[in-house]
Amino acid sequence: GQNIDQPTEMTATEGAIVQINCTYQTSGFNGLFWYQQHAGEAPTFLSYNVLDGLEEKGRFSSFLSRSKGYSYLLLKELQMKDSASYLCAVRDSNYQLIWGAGTKLIIKP
Amino acid sequence: IAGITQAPTSQILAAGRRMTLRCTQDMRHNAMYWYRQDLGLGLRLIHYSNTAGTTGKGEVPDGYSVSRANTDDFPLTLASAVPSQTSVYFCASSDSAQGADTQYFGPGTRLTVL
C-alpha cells in the first residue's frame, strides 16, 4: 500500500528553527509537495520538490532524497503565525496526490 | 478573482437525504478534485476530473458521484447520506495533474450527517 508518515505534533519556540520530517512509500514518484493548513482553513501551497536536494523559499526550505523516500520542511525564525498543520503529499504514478495526516506545529513564545 | 468557492459552508443533514456540495473555480483550471478530511487522517481523494467532460474515481468514491459539465463547476453529490460521511469536504483545482502544478483549495464544507 501507499503510505506517508509524519510526526503528529511538534512544539517549538518563537524565533527558533524546526524541521518537520516526512517519509513515504508510494507506487511511483512524480514530485513531493508541502502545504500549510491553519485550523479551520484550507491547505495552501508551500513548496514542491521533484529532484534531490534543497529548495529554499524565504524562511521555508524543503529537502528531498528520493533514494531514501524522505523529505523535510525546515522553518527558520519561527513566528507565532507559523502555528499550523503542515501536510506532506506525494504525487504517485497515477499523478494523484497521496497525503500524510499532517504535523501540527505549536509555537510557544 | 475569487479562486475557488464552495457552498454551503456547513450543513447538518439527516441520514438518507440527498445532498449536493457545490464547487466553482474562476481560474480556468483543467483539473478539479474532491477530498474529504477527517481527524487523524490525511486528505483522501473522492473523485477527480482531469478536464471538462471526464471524471475518475479516487481512493474513497463509494456513496459519492460527480459531474463535470463545464470547466468551472464540479459538484459532488451524496445520493443517500450516512453518518460515516460526516467530514470536512475540500474542492481543489490545478492547471493540470502533472509537473509542478499545484492544487488550490476552496474554503471547505463542513458536513454533519445525523
Tab-separated table of C-alpha atoms in Angstrom:
chain	number	residue	atom	x	y	z
A	1	GLY	CA	0.000	0.000	0.000
A	2	GLN	CA	0.889	3.643	-0.145
A	3	ASN	CA	1.981	5.406	2.999
A	4	ILE	CA	3.096	8.861	4.070
A	5	ASP	CA	4.438	9.242	7.618
A	6	GLN	CA	4.820	12.488	9.537
A	7	PRO	CA	5.022	13.236	13.271
A	8	THR	CA	1.598	14.024	14.680
A	9	GLU	CA	2.640	17.085	16.657
A	10	MET	CA	5.720	19.209	17.316
A	11	THR	CA	6.395	22.146	19.602
A	12	ALA	CA	8.948	24.907	19.010
A	13	THR	CA	9.850	28.330	20.356
A	14	GLU	CA	9.302	31.633	18.610
A	15	GLY	CA	12.450	32.682	16.765
A	16	ALA	CA	13.871	29.153	16.638
A	17	ILE	CA	14.252	26.632	13.798
A	18	VAL	CA	12.152	23.482	13.375
A	19	GLN	CA	12.446	20.546	10.975
A	20	ILE	CA	9.366	18.513	10.069
A	21	ASN	CA	10.146	15.119	8.565
A	22	CYS	CA	8.151	13.114	6.053
A	23	THR	CA	8.839	9.577	4.853
A	24	TYR	CA	6.927	7.974	2.044
A	25	GLN	CA	6.301	4.675	0.305
A	26	THR	CA	4.269	5.130	-2.843
A	27	SER	CA	3.680	3.456	-6.172
A	28	GLY	CA	5.843	5.711	-8.256
A	29	PHE	CA	7.029	9.240	-7.582
A	30	ASN	CA	6.231	12.379	-9.526
A	31	GLY	CA	7.010	15.067	-7.005
A	32	LEU	CA	6.527	15.941	-3.349
A	33	PHE	CA	4.537	18.866	-2.011
A	34	TRP	CA	4.337	20.642	1.324
A	35	TYR	CA	1.189	22.535	2.287
A	36	GLN	CA	0.325	24.654	5.298
A	37	GLN	CA	-3.114	24.468	6.880
A	38	HIS	CA	-4.264	26.795	9.642
A	39	ALA	CA	-7.040	25.476	11.876
A	40	GLY	CA	-10.417	25.702	10.185
A	41	GLU	CA	-8.928	26.832	6.878
A	42	ALA	CA	-7.965	25.311	3.548
A	43	PRO	CA	-4.464	23.985	2.797
A	44	THR	CA	-2.174	26.409	0.980
A	45	PHE	CA	0.869	25.507	-1.105
A	46	LEU	CA	4.345	25.951	0.385
A	47	SER	CA	6.859	24.029	-1.721
A	48	TYR	CA	7.473	21.444	-4.416
A	49	ASN	CA	10.436	19.061	-4.851
A	50	VAL	CA	10.952	16.628	-7.693
A	51	LEU	CA	14.766	16.365	-7.740
A	52	ASP	CA	17.039	15.539	-4.817
A	53	GLY	CA	18.283	18.465	-2.824
A	54	LEU	CA	17.199	21.578	-1.042
A	55	GLU	CA	14.699	24.164	-2.282
A	56	GLU	CA	14.783	27.446	-0.393
A	57	LYS	CA	11.983	29.985	-0.302
A	58	GLY	CA	12.411	32.715	2.263
A	59	ARG	CA	12.114	31.358	5.792
A	60	PHE	CA	10.976	27.967	4.477
A	61	SER	CA	13.150	25.283	2.854
A	62	SER	CA	12.272	21.784	1.706
A	63	PHE	CA	14.643	18.874	1.143
A	64	LEU	CA	14.143	15.671	-0.817
A	65	SER	CA	16.010	12.361	-1.014
A	66	ARG	CA	14.246	10.061	-3.462
A	67	SER	CA	16.526	7.087	-2.721
A	68	LYS	CA	15.569	7.274	0.962
A	69	GLY	CA	11.903	8.154	0.420
A	70	TYR	CA	12.441	11.132	2.688
A	71	SER	CA	11.730	14.822	2.801
A	72	TYR	CA	11.821	17.541	5.405
A	73	LEU	CA	10.431	21.025	5.734
A	74	LEU	CA	12.669	23.490	7.559
A	75	LEU	CA	11.138	26.599	9.086
A	76	LYS	CA	13.506	29.318	10.302
A	77	GLU	CA	12.928	32.353	12.510
A	78	LEU	CA	9.639	30.934	13.707
A	79	GLN	CA	6.757	33.316	14.179
A	80	MET	CA	3.535	32.785	16.081
A	81	LYS	CA	1.628	32.824	12.784
A	82	ASP	CA	3.527	29.664	11.770
A	83	SER	CA	1.385	27.706	14.230
A	84	ALA	CA	-0.477	25.420	11.818
A	85	SER	CA	-0.547	21.917	10.433
A	86	TYR	CA	1.984	21.037	7.752
A	87	LEU	CA	0.926	18.467	5.184
A	88	CYS	CA	3.279	16.336	3.098
A	89	ALA	CA	1.900	14.927	-0.162
A	90	VAL	CA	3.451	12.748	-2.862
A	91	ARG	CA	2.254	12.555	-6.461
A	92	ASP	CA	2.195	8.885	-7.394
A	93	SER	CA	2.482	7.024	-10.706
A	94	ASN	CA	-1.173	7.852	-11.495
A	95	TYR	CA	-0.443	11.545	-10.889
A	96	GLN	CA	-2.706	11.570	-7.858
A	97	LEU	CA	-1.604	13.190	-4.590
A	98	ILE	CA	-1.223	10.875	-1.596
A	99	TRP	CA	-1.409	12.892	1.621
A	100	GLY	CA	0.107	12.438	5.033
A	101	ALA	CA	-2.058	13.098	8.088
A	102	GLY	CA	-0.172	16.308	8.780
A	103	THR	CA	2.058	17.614	11.560
A	104	LYS	CA	0.528	20.084	13.986
A	105	LEU	CA	3.174	22.671	14.862
A	106	ILE	CA	2.712	24.600	18.100
A	107	ILE	CA	4.800	27.737	18.544
A	108	LYS	CA	5.412	28.973	22.075
A	109	PRO	CA	6.559	32.491	22.964
B	1	ILE	CA	-10.687	36.999	-8.544
B	2	ALA	CA	-12.429	34.610	-6.164
B	3	GLY	CA	-10.368	31.487	-6.905
B	4	ILE	CA	-12.434	28.553	-5.723
B	5	THR	CA	-15.735	28.856	-3.935
B	6	GLN	CA	-17.681	26.138	-2.177
B	7	ALA	CA	-21.252	26.060	-0.931
B	8	PRO	CA	-22.632	25.575	1.584
B	9	THR	CA	-20.064	26.491	4.249
B	10	SER	CA	-21.609	23.982	6.609
B	11	GLN	CA	-24.626	21.704	6.657
B	12	ILE	CA	-26.368	19.352	9.033
B	13	LEU	CA	-28.140	16.590	7.159
B	14	ALA	CA	-30.419	13.740	8.151
B	15	ALA	CA	-29.243	10.271	7.167
B	16	GLY	CA	-30.793	9.068	3.940
B	17	ARG	CA	-31.121	12.539	2.432
B	18	ARG	CA	-29.580	13.556	-0.864
B	19	MET	CA	-27.082	16.415	-0.818
B	20	THR	CA	-25.039	18.250	-3.437
B	21	LEU	CA	-21.928	20.185	-2.499
B	22	ARG	CA	-21.116	22.898	-4.982
B	23	CYS	CA	-17.669	23.936	-6.211
B	24	THR	CA	-16.839	26.677	-8.709
B	25	GLN	CA	-13.459	27.962	-9.854
B	26	ASP	CA	-12.685	31.001	-11.989
B	27	MET	CA	-9.036	30.212	-12.792
B	28	ARG	CA	-9.846	28.189	-15.937
B	29	HIS	CA	-8.038	25.214	-14.428
B	30	ASN	CA	-8.381	21.941	-16.283
B	31	ALA	CA	-8.223	19.586	-13.301
B	32	MET	CA	-10.536	19.542	-10.287
B	33	TYR	CA	-10.696	17.338	-7.208
B	34	TRP	CA	-12.873	16.481	-4.239
B	35	TYR	CA	-11.263	15.464	-0.955
B	36	ARG	CA	-12.540	14.639	2.472
B	37	GLN	CA	-10.523	15.421	5.578
B	38	ASP	CA	-11.089	13.540	8.813
B	39	LEU	CA	-9.292	13.994	12.117
B	40	GLY	CA	-6.081	11.979	12.251
B	41	LEU	CA	-6.228	11.061	8.588
B	42	GLY	CA	-4.723	12.713	5.555
B	43	LEU	CA	-6.796	14.244	2.832
B	44	ARG	CA	-8.447	11.446	0.880
B	45	LEU	CA	-9.386	11.812	-2.755
B	46	ILE	CA	-13.027	11.045	-3.525
B	47	HIS	CA	-13.298	11.875	-7.233
B	48	TYR	CA	-11.344	13.905	-9.721
B	49	SER	CA	-11.665	15.363	-13.199
B	50	ASN	CA	-8.647	15.973	-15.410
B	51	THR	CA	-10.663	18.003	-17.900
B	52	ALA	CA	-14.240	19.040	-18.568
B	53	GLY	CA	-16.382	16.072	-19.592
B	54	THR	CA	-14.258	13.452	-17.822
B	55	THR	CA	-14.240	12.155	-14.253
B	56	GLY	CA	-12.411	9.461	-12.327
B	57	LYS	CA	-12.645	7.633	-9.023
B	58	GLY	CA	-10.239	8.373	-6.208
B	59	GLU	CA	-9.407	6.461	-3.067
B	60	VAL	CA	-12.863	6.664	-1.391
B	61	PRO	CA	-15.548	7.068	-4.100
B	62	ASP	CA	-18.330	4.885	-2.672
B	63	GLY	CA	-21.508	6.810	-1.878
B	64	TYR	CA	-20.440	9.847	-3.912
B	65	SER	CA	-20.881	10.937	-7.512
B	66	VAL	CA	-19.590	13.889	-9.534
B	67	SER	CA	-20.128	15.548	-12.871
B	68	ARG	CA	-18.025	17.984	-14.904
B	69	ALA	CA	-20.282	19.585	-17.479
B	70	ASN	CA	-18.010	22.614	-17.915
B	71	THR	CA	-14.582	23.876	-16.850
B	72	ASP	CA	-15.732	25.922	-13.878
B	73	ASP	CA	-18.112	23.673	-11.925
B	74	PHE	CA	-17.556	20.342	-10.206
B	75	PRO	CA	-20.473	19.369	-7.922
B	76	LEU	CA	-20.260	16.439	-5.515
B	77	THR	CA	-23.456	14.525	-4.749
B	78	LEU	CA	-24.203	12.239	-1.836
B	79	ALA	CA	-27.115	10.131	-3.060
B	80	SER	CA	-28.177	8.875	0.360
B	81	ALA	CA	-26.114	10.318	3.190
B	82	VAL	CA	-24.800	8.118	6.013
B	83	PRO	CA	-23.191	9.188	9.314
B	84	SER	CA	-19.748	7.989	8.158
B	85	GLN	CA	-19.855	10.746	5.553
B	86	THR	CA	-19.599	13.344	8.300
B	87	SER	CA	-16.418	15.190	7.372
B	88	VAL	CA	-14.913	18.381	6.006
B	89	TYR	CA	-15.020	18.380	2.223
B	90	PHE	CA	-12.493	20.338	0.175
B	91	CYS	CA	-12.671	21.056	-3.509
B	92	ALA	CA	-9.395	21.828	-5.291
B	93	SER	CA	-8.227	22.689	-8.768
B	94	SER	CA	-4.974	22.769	-10.714
B	95	ASP	CA	-3.930	23.734	-14.200
B	96	SER	CA	-3.075	20.103	-14.850
B	97	ALA	CA	-2.381	16.941	-12.847
B	98	GLN	CA	1.304	16.897	-13.723
B	99	GLY	CA	4.572	18.631	-13.128
B	100	ALA	CA	4.824	21.344	-10.552
B	101	ASP	CA	1.186	22.352	-10.994
B	102	THR	CA	-0.087	22.910	-7.513
B	103	GLN	CA	-3.582	22.336	-6.260
B	104	TYR	CA	-5.537	25.326	-4.984
B	105	PHE	CA	-8.178	24.607	-2.387
B	106	GLY	CA	-11.593	26.033	-1.682
B	107	PRO	CA	-12.577	27.027	1.866
B	108	GLY	CA	-14.279	23.698	2.579
B	109	THR	CA	-17.741	22.463	3.511
B	110	ARG	CA	-18.287	21.047	6.978
B	111	LEU	CA	-20.935	18.326	6.694
B	112	THR	CA	-22.594	16.552	9.603
B	113	VAL	CA	-24.851	13.566	8.912
B	114	LEU	CA	-27.103	12.561	11.777
